[in-house]
Each structure stands twice: as structure tokens, then as C-alpha cells.
Coordinates of C-alpha atoms in Angstrom, one line a residue:
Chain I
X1 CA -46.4 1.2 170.6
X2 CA -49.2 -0.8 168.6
X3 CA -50.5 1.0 165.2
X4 CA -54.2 1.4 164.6
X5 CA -54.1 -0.8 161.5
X6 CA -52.4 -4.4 161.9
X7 CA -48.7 -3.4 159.7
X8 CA -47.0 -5.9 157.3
X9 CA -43.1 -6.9 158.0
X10 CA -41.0 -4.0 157.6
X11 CA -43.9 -1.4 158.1
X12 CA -43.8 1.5 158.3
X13 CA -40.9 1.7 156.0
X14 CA -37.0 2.7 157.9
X15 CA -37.2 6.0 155.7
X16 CA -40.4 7.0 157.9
X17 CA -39.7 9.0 160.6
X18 CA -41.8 8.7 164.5
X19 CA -43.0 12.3 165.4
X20 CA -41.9 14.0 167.4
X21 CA -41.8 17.7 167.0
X22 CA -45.2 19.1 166.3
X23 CA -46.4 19.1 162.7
X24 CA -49.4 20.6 160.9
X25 CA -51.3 18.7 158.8
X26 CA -54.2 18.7 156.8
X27 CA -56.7 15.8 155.8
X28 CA -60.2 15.4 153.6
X29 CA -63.2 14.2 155.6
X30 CA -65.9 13.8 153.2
X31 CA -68.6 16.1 155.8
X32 CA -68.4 18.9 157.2
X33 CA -67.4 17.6 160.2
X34 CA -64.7 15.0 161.3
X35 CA -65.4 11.3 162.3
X36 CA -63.9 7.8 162.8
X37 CA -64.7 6.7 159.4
X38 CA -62.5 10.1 157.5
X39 CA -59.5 8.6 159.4
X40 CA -59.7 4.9 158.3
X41 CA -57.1 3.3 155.7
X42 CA -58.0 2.3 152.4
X43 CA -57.4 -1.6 153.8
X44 CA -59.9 -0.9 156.6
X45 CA -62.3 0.4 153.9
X46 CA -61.7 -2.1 151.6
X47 CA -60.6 -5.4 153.1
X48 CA -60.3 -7.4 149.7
X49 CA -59.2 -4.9 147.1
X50 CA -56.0 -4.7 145.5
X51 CA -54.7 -1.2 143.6
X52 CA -51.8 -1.7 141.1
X53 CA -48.3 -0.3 142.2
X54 CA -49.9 0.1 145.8
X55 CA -48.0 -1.5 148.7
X56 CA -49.7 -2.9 151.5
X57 CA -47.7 -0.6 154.0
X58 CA -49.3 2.6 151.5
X59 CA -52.9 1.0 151.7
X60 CA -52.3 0.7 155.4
X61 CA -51.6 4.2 156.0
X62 CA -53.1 7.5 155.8
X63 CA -52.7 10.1 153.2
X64 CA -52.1 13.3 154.5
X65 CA -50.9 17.0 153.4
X66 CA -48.1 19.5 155.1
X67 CA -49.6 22.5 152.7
X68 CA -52.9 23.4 152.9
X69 CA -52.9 24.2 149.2
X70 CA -52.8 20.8 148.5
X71 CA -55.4 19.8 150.5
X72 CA -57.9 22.6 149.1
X73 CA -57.2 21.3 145.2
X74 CA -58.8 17.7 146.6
X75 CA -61.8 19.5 146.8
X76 CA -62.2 19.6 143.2
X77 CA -62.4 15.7 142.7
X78 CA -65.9 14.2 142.5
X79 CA -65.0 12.0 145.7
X80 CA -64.6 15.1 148.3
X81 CA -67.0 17.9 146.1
X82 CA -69.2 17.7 149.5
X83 CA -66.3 17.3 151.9
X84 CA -64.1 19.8 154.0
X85 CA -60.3 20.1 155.6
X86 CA -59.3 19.4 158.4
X87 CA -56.1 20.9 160.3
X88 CA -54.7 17.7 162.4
X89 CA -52.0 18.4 165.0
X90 CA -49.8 15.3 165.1
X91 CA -47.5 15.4 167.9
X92 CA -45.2 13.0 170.0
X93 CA -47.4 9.6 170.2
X94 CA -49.0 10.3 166.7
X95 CA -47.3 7.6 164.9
X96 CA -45.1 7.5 161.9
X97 CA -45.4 9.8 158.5
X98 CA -42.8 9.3 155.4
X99 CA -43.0 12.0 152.1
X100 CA -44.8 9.7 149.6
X101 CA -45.7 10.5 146.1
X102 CA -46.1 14.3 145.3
X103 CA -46.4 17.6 146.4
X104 CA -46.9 17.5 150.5
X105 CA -48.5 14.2 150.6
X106 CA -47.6 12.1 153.5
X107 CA -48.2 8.8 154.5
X108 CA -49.5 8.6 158.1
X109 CA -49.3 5.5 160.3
X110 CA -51.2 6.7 163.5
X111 CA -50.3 4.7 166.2
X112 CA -53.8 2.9 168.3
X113 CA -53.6 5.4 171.4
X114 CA -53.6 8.7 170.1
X115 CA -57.0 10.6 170.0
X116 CA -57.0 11.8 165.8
X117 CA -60.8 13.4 166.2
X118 CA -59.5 15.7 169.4
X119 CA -56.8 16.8 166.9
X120 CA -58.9 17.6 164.3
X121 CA -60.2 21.0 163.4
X122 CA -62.1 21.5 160.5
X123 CA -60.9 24.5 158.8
X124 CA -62.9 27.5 156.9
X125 CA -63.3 26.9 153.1
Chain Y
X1 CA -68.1 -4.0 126.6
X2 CA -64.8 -2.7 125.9
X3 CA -61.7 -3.2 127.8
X4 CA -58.9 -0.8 129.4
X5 CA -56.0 -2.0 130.9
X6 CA -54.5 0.2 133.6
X7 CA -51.5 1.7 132.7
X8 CA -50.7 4.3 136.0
X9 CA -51.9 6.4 139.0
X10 CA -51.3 9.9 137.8
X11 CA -52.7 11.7 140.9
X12 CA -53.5 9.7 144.8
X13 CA -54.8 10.1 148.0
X14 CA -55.7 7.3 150.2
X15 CA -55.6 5.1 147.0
X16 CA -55.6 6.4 143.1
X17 CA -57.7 9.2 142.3
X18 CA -56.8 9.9 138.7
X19 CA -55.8 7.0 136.6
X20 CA -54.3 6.8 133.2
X21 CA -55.4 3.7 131.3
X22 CA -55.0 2.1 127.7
X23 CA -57.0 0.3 125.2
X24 CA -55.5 -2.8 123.1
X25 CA -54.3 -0.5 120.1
X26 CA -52.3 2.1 122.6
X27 CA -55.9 4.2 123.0
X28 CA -55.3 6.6 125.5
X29 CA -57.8 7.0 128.8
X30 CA -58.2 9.1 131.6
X31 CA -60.0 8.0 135.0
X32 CA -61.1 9.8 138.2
X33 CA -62.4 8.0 141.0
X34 CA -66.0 8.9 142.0
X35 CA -67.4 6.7 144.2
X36 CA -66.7 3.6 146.5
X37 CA -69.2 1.1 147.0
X38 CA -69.2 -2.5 148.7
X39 CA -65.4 -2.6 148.6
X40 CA -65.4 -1.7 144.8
X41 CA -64.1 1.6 143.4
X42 CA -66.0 3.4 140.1
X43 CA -64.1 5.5 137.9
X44 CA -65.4 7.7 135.7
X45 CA -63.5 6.5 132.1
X46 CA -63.4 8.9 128.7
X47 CA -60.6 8.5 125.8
X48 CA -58.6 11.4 125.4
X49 CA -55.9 12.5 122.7
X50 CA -52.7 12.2 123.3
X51 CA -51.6 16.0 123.2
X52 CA -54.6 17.0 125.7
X53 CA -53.4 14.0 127.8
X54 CA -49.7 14.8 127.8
X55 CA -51.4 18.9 128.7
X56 CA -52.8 17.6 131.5
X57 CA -49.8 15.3 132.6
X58 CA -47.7 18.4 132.9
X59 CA -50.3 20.8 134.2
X60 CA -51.9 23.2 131.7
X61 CA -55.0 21.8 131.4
X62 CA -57.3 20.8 134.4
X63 CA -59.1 17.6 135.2
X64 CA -62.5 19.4 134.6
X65 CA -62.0 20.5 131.2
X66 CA -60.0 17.2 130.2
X67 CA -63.9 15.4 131.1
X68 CA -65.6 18.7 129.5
X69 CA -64.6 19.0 126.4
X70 CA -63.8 15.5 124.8
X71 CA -62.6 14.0 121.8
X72 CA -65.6 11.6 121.7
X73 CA -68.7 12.2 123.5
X74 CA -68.5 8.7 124.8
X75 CA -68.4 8.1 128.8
X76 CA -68.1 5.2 131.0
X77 CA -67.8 4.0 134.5
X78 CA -65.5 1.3 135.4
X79 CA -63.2 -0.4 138.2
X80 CA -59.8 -1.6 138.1
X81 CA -59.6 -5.2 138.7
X82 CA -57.0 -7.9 139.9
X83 CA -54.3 -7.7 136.9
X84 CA -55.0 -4.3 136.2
X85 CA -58.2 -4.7 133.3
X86 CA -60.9 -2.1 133.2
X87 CA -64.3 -3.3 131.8
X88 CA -66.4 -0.1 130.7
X89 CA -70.3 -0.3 131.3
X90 CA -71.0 2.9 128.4
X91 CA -73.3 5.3 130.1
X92 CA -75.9 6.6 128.1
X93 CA -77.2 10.3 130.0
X94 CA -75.0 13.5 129.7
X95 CA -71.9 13.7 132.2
X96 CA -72.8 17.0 132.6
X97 CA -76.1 15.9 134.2
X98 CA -74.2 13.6 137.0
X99 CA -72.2 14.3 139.8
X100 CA -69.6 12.8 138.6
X101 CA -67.6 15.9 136.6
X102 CA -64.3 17.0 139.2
X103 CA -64.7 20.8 139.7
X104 CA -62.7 23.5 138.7
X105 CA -59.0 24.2 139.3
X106 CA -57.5 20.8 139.5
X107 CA -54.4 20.5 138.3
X108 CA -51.3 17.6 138.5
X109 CA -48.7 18.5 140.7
X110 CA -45.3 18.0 138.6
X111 CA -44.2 14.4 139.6
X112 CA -40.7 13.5 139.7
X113 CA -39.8 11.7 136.8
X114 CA -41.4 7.1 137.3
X115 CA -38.7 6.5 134.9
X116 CA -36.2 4.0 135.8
X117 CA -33.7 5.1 133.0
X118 CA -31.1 6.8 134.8
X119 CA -30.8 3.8 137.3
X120 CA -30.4 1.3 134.0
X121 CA -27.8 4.0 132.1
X122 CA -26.0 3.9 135.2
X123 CA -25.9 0.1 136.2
X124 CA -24.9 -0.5 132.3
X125 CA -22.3 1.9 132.1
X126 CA -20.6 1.6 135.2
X127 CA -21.3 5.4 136.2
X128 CA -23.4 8.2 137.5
X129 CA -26.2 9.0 134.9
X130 CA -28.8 11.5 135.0
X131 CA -32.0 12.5 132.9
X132 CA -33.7 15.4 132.4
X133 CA -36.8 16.5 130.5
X134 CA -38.8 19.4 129.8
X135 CA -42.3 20.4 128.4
X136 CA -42.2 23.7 126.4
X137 CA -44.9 25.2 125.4
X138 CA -44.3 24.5 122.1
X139 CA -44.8 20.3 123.2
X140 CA -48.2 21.9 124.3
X141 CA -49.2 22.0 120.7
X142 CA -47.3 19.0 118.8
X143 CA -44.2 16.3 119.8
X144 CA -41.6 19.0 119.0
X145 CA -38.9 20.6 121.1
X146 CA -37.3 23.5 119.4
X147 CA -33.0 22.5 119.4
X148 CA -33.1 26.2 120.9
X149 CA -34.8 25.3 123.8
X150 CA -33.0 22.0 124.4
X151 CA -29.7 23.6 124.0
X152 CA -30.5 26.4 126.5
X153 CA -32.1 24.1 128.9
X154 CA -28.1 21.5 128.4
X155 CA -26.2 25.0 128.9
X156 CA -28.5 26.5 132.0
X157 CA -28.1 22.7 133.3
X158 CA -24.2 22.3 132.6
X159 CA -23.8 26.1 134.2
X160 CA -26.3 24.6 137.5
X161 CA -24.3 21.2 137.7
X162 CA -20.8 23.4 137.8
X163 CA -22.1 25.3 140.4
X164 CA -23.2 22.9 142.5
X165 CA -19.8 20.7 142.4
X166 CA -18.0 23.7 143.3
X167 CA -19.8 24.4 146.5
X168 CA -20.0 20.4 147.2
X169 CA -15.7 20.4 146.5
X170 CA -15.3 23.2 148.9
X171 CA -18.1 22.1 151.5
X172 CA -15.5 18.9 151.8
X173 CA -12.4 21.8 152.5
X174 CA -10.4 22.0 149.2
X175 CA -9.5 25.7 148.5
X176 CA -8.5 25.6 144.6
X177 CA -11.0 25.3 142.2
X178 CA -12.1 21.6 140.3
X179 CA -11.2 21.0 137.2
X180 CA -14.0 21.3 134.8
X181 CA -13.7 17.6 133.5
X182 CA -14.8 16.7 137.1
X183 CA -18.2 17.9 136.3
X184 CA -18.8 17.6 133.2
X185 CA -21.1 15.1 131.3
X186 CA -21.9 13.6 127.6
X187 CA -25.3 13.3 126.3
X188 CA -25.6 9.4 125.5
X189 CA -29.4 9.3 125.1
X190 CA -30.6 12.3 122.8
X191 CA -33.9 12.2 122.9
X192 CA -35.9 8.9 124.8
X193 CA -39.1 7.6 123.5
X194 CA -41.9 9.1 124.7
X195 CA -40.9 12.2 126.2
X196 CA -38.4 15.5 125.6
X197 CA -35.8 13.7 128.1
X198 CA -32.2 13.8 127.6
X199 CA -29.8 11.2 129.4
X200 CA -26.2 11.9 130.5
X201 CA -23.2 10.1 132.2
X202 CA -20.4 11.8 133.7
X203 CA -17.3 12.4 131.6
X204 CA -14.8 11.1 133.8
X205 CA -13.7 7.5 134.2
X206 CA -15.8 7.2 137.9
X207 CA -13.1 7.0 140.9
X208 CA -14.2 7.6 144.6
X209 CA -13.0 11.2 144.8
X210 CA -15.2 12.4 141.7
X211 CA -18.1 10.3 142.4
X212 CA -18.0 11.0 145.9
X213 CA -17.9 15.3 144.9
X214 CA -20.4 14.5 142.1
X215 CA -23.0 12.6 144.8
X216 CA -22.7 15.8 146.7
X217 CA -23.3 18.0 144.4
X218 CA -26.6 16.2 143.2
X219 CA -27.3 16.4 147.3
X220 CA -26.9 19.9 146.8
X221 CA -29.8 20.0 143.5
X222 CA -31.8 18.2 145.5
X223 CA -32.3 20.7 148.1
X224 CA -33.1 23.1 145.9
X225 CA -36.0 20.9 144.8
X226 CA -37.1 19.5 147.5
X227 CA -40.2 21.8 148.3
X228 CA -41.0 23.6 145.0
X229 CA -44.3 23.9 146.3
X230 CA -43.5 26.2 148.8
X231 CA -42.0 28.6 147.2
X232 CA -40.9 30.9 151.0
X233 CA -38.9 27.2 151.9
X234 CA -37.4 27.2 148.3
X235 CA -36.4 30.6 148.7
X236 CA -34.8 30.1 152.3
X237 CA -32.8 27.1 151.2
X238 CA -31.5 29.8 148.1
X239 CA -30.2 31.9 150.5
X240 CA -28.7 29.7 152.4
X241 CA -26.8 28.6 149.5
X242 CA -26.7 32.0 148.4
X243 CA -23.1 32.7 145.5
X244 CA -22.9 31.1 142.5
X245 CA -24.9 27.9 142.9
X246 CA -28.1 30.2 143.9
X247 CA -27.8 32.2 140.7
X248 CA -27.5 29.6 138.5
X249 CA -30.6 27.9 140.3
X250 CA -32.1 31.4 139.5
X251 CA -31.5 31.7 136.1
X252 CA -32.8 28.3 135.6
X253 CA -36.3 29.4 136.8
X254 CA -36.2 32.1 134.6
X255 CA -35.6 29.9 131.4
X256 CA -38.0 27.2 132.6
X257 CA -40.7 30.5 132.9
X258 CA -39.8 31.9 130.0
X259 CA -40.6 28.7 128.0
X260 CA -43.4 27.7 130.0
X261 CA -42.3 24.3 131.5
X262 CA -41.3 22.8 134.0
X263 CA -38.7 20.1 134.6
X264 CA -38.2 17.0 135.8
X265 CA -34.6 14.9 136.7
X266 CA -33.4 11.7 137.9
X267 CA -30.0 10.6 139.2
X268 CA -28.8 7.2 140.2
X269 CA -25.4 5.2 140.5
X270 CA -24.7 1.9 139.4
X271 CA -25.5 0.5 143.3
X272 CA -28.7 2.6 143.9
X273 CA -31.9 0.6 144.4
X274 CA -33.7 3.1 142.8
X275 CA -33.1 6.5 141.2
X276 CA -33.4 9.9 142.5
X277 CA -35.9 12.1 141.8
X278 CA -37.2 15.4 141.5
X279 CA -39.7 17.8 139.9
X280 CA -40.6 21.5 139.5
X281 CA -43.9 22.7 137.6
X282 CA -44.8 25.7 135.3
X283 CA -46.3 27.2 137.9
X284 CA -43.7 26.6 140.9
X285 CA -41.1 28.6 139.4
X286 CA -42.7 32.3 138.9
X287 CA -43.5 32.6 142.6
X288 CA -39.9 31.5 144.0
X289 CA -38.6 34.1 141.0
X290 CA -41.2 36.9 142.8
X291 CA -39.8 36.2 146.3
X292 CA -35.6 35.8 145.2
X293 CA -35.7 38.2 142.0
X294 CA -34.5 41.6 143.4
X295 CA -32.2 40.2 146.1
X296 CA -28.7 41.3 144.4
X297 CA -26.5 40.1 146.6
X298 CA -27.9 36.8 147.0
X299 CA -25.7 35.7 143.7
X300 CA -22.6 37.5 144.5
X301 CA -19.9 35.0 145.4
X302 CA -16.4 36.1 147.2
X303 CA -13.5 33.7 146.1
X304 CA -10.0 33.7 146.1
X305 CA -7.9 33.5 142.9
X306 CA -4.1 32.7 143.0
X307 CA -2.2 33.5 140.5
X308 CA 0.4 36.1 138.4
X309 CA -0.6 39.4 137.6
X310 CA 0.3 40.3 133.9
X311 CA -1.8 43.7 133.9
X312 CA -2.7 46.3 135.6
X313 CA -3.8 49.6 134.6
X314 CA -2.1 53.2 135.0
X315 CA -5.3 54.6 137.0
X316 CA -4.9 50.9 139.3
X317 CA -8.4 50.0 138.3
X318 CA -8.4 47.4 136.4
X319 CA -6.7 43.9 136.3
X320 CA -5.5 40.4 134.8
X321 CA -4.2 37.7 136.5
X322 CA -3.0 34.3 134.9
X323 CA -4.6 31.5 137.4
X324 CA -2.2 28.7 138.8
X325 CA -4.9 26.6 136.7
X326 CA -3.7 28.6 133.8
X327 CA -7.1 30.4 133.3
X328 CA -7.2 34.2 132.6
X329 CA -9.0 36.5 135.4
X330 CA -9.7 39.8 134.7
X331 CA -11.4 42.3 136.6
X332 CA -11.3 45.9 138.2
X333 CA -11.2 47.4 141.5
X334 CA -14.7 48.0 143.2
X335 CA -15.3 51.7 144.1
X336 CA -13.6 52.2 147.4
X337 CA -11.2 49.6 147.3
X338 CA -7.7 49.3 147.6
X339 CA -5.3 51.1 145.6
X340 CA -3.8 48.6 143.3
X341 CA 0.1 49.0 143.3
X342 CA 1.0 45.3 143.2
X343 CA 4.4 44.0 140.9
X344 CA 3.8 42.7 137.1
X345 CA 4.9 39.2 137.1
X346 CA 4.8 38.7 140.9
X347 CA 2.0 36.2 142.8
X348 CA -1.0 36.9 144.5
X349 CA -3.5 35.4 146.2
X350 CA -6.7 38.3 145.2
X351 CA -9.9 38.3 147.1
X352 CA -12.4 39.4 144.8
X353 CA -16.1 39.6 145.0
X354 CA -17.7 37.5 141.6
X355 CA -21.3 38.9 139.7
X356 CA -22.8 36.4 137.4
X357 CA -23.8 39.5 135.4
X358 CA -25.6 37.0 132.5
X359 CA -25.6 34.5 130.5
X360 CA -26.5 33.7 126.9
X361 CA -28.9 31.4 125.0
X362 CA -27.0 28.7 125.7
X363 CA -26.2 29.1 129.3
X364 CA -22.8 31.0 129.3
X365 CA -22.0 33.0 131.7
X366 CA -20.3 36.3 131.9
X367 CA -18.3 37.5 134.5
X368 CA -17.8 40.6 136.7
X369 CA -14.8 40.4 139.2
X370 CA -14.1 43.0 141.5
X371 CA -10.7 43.2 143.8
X372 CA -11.5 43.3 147.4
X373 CA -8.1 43.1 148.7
X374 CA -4.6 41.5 148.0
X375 CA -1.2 39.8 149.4
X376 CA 1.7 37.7 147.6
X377 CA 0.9 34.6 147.2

């Protein structure tokens, strides 16, 4: 299956894992409700930027929580003070996720077919 | 306009979000990311002191009052760019008049240790190294670490790494018990730059059997770390572990509440890529301590101990047994059980049921044995 972002060799990494099982997750759209652009990669967003210590395969992905908790605190920083959370079902046909840096963050590499807004629900701050 | 070099991404989410940066003279500066615009990020930049940085590095002090109450009123906004320079435009209206202060409540997760000094101890040595650090509260104030507190934290660690290889050596099907030179390690790096962080290499000349027992065991840790954040996941893999190795995992999270810190290791053998890592914070202990403190029998191990008896008691209620490893149990018989009546001098394989009853300061344990049942050995 293709990925919604063009991947570099030996993306996503062998530790990820494909779903398959369903798993909750939870992500920050920056309104109060959910569209294309909350579920674009920092490459997509910024096409010519480079972040120190950040792979292409990370800036390809998208960043995702397993504990709500996490994804509450993100709420605090200046970026997502306006935003909400959304509760995204990823199933079998989702794509790829791999535990990156700390806490529950994920990386997500959503493959092109699956429908991400119909999996979205925005949950009660 | 000055210039800030990056120097790490303390905290990310689809890119850095908080950013830790120096100046030319080792100036230290925080950075949160407030908005993106035309493919270029904007951080909000302010120096900060070492001691409130390190606070906020090991989360007791939140990203909000790191911006609120600083060192110098000064403020600036600033982008990272290609070779990791910052170049500060100084803003001249109150931060508290922007939108650009972080709200309440944000605190750093504890992140596993981005030091690569276990990986380099190891690949220099020729062995498994490990490091391990802690933040008291006393490093809250000043760069100290009471010896107390390092001492307990080497004891409660040695007492964790002992239980641990004993459930790894009989996972793989060995009845006796290791020897205690197969888990044991020296200190060969005190105390590292930069940090409370102690680095050790196992004692014995490396072979494939004790590395192999060793790996597993630090298999075994790494469970119990693995989701500190949820403390009900913690607490199932606990039980599933349950004996020895639980308690010990236990009575680590009590020292690391009582001295308010959390703790971070890495692990690595010469031919790892990279090391392995793990973290817990302040604040991840207490609730896994809630949920695990009053379950009792969650530490009580059953074992089997072969050896000769030398001592028994008129009333049959209490015991001592010299170990085929030459180690002296004693214990008594738990209310109920069997009517001790073996022979002086004669072997016995003893069943007996093992409470970790406490341990001291520095991490030693003492010992309650109770006889469940007998036979000759």
C-alpha cells in the first residue's frame, strides 16, 4: 500500500509495526473541529525546512498520543492554546506507528486510502 | 542581534516544541515554538539559569513560570536555522501582553537518558555497562547530591539488578540459585559531568552464559519501565512479575518518592548500535505506589532451598539450614504448617515461602522465611 506522504529509503523504520488490531489515539487539531490540514506532516507543511536531530522519516510522519493525558498537556503550548483533541481510531489499513521520543508519543505513517477525518472525533475538553 | 546556537529538543510534536539553546559563553536558553509562518518556525527565546533550567528538565517547574518569572526581563523571537544558529530580533512590549506565554501545567515528561555513555563504557571495555542518574530534591536547589542518597539509590539498584537476574536465570530453567558475582557490578564512572549519573560495568570477565542471563535481566527492567505513564499498565506488568523482583521494583519507587526524583538508565553492550533507555519521573512513581502499595502478597516469593539442617527448635518452629551454596537460611514454620521433625545433619530440599520484610538505607534487605513443607534431598 502507498503512504500519504512520498517515504525516504528504509521508511517507515523495520522497528515500526503495520496496524492491525485497533488502537486509540489521540491528536491536536489547532480548531475545534478536525480537517485535512491538522493531519498533514511537518514536510508537507514545510517543504524546505530542516529541524536538527530530525530524520526525514520523523518529519514525514505524524505525531500522535496512546494516553489522553499527554495529549491534554499540549494544550498548554502557545501553538495549540485555541486547539482541541481528537480521539483517532486507527485500525487495519491505517498505516504504520513506532513509539518515538517520550511519554505515548507515536509516530504515524498513515497510509494514502484510509479516511483519517471519518476517524476522528473531537473529544470534550 | 545576538546569536543562540541550538543545543536540543527538550519536548516535540510534529517537530520541536520546546528547545534548549546556548549562547557563545555556555549562556543557557529556553525556546517554545509559537507560530509557523511561510515555512519558517518562531520561537519565543529568554535566558534562563541553570538551576531553573535543570528544574524544568526534570519536571518541577512548568514551562509557564520558566517564561514568567525570569532571570532577565529580556525576550526574543527567533528561528532555528540550517546549522542550528538562532538569531534573536529583542522584543520590546511585555510577554505578558502577547499570546505567546504557554499556559499552565506543562510539564517535561522524564526522557530516557540522550546520553551515549553507556554504549562508549561498553564498546571500550569490552562489557555490559550501564548508567544511572537521579535528581533529588536537594539538586533542585544547588549541584549537590547528598553520598546518602547516592548510596541508597547504588544499594536499592544492586538489590533491583539481583532480583531481576534471578528471575531472568530461572525463566531460562536453572533451579539453584546464581552466584552473586554474576550480577554484580563496579562503579567505574563516579560521578559524569554534567549530571548526578553514575556508570557501571559488570564484575565478571563477560562470557555468553553471564552476558546472555545479564541481557535478560535488563529485558526484565525494561518492562517495568516501559509505560511509567500509565501507572494501571505499570502495575499489571508488577504482578505479573509479582516475588522478589516486584518488591524490589517497589521499594525503589518508594526511595525515588521519598527523595523526590525520578530516574533515568541506560544499558548497552559493546555490539549495540545504540544504548537502551529508560525513564521514570517524580511524579510517575506515587501513583504506581497508590495502586501496588497494600498488595502483600504481591512480594512474597516461594523458593526452594537445598541444603543441611543444623537447627531446629524443641517446639519445631524454627529453623537453620546450611545451603549447598554454603549460605545460612534460617527461618520458622508459618502457622499451620507442618510439624518440623526432620534429622540434624541430614538433607533437605525446604519449600519455603520468602517476605522481603525491609531493607535499610543502603538497600539491604532482610529476610523472613517461612517452611511450607519438606523432603530429603
Amino acid at each position: 500500500m502507498q503512504f500519504r506522504d512520498e517515504l525516504p529509503a528504509s521508511c517507515p523504520p523495520d522497528t515500526s509495526r503495520e496496524i492491525g488490531d485497533e488502537i486509540v489515539a489521540y491528536r491536536l487539531l489547532k480548531g475545534n473541529a478536525p480537517t485535512d490540514d491538522d493531519f498533514l506532516s511537518q514536510r508537507k507543511l514545510q517543504p524546505k525546512k530542516s529541524w536538527p536531530n530530525i530524520t526525514e522519516c520523523e518529519a514525514r510522519g505524524l505525531s500522535i498520543y496512546l494516553a489522553i493525558s499527554d495529549a491534554k498537556k499540549n494544550l498548554a503550548l502557545p501553538k495549540f492554546r485555541k486547539g482541541t483533541v481528537c480521539r483517532v481510531r486507527l485500525s487495519k489499513g491505517f498505516g504504520h506507528i513506532e513509539k518515538t521520543f517520550g511519554g505515548s508519543h507515536h509516530t504515524w505513517w498513515p497510509f494514502a486510502e484510509c479516511d483519517i477525518l471519518e476517524a476522528c472525533t473531537v473529544e470534550a475538553p | 542581534m545576538k546569536t543562540v546556537f541550538f543545543k536540543s529538543t527538550l519536548f516535540y510534536y510534529d517537530g520541536p516544541q520546546v528547545i534548549e539553546a546556548e549562547d557563545a559563553i555556555g549562556g543557557h536558553y529556553i525556546g517554545v515554538l509559537v507560530e509557523t509562518e511561510d515555512g519558517s518556525d518562531r520561537f519565543l527565546i529568554a535566558g534562563v539559569s541553570t538551576k531553573r533550567l535543570r528544574r524544568f528538565k526534570v519536571g518541577s517547574l512548568d514551562l509557564r513560570s520558566l517564561f514568567l518569572y525570569l532571570d532577565e526581563p529580556s525576550w526574543f523571537l527567533g528561528d532555528v536555522l540550517p546549522g542550528g544558529r538562532i538569531e534573536l530580533e529583542e522584543q520590546t512590549v511585555k510577554l505578558t501582553e502577547t499570546e505567546f506565554l504557554p499556559g499552565d501545567g506543562f510539564f517535561l515528561h522524564a526522557t530516557p537518558s540522550e546520553s551515549e555513555i553507556a554504549l562508549r563504557e561498553a564498546r571500550l571495555r569490552r562489557n555490559l555497562c550501564f548508567e544511572v542518574s537521579i535528581e533529588p530534591h536537594e539538586a533542585h536547589q544547588e549541584h549537590k547530591v547528598r553520598s546518602k542518597t547516592l548510596v541508597g539509590l547504588l544499594g536499592h539498584w544492586q538489590a533491583f539488578m539481583k532480583h531481576a537476574y534471578e528471575k531472568a536465570y530461572s525463566l531460562s530453567g536453572r533451579k539453584n540459585k546464581p552466584e552473586p558475582e554474576q550480577y554484580a557490578f563496579d562503579v567505574v564512572v563516579p560521578a559524569a559531568p554534567g549530571s548526578f549519573r553514575i556508570v557501571m560495568e559488570a564484575s565478571l570477565v563477560p562470557d555468553f552464559f553471564a552476558t546472555g542471563n545479564l541481557f535478560q535481566a535488563f529485558e526484565l527492567i525494561d518492562r517495568l519501565f516501559d509505560n511509567v505513564d500509565d501507572s494501571e499498565k505499570t502495575a499489571a506488568t508488577v504482578r505479573e512479575f509479582k516475588g522478589h523482583l516486584a518488591g524490589s521494583y517497589l521499594r525503589l519507587l518508594r526511595f525515588l518518592s521519598k527523595h523526590d526524583t525520578g530516574l533515568k538508565y541506560s544499558w548497552a553492550l559493546p555490539e549495540f548500535q545504540a544504548p537502551v533507555s529508560r525513564a521514570i519521573g517524580r511524579n510517575e512513581a506515587s501513583p504506581i505506589l497508590r495502586l501496588l502499595e497494600k498488595s502483600r502478597s504481591l512480594v512474597v516469593e516461594e523458593t526452594e532451598l537445598v541444603g543441611t539442617l543444623k537447627l531446629g527448635s524443641d517446639d519445631g518452629k524454627t529453623w537453620r539450614l546450611i545451603g549447598d551454596d554454603q549460605k545460612e537460611y534460617r527461618g520458622t514454620v508459618k502457622k499451620g504448617g507442618p510439624p518440623l521433625d526432620a534429622r540434624l545433619g541430614q538433607r533437605y530440599v525446604f519449600k519455603v515461602r520468602e517476605e522481603i520484610e525491609s531493607t535499610d538505607m543502603e538497600g539491604e534487605e532482610t529476610i523472613k522465611r517461612f517452611l511450607l513443607s519438606y523432603r530429603p534431598a
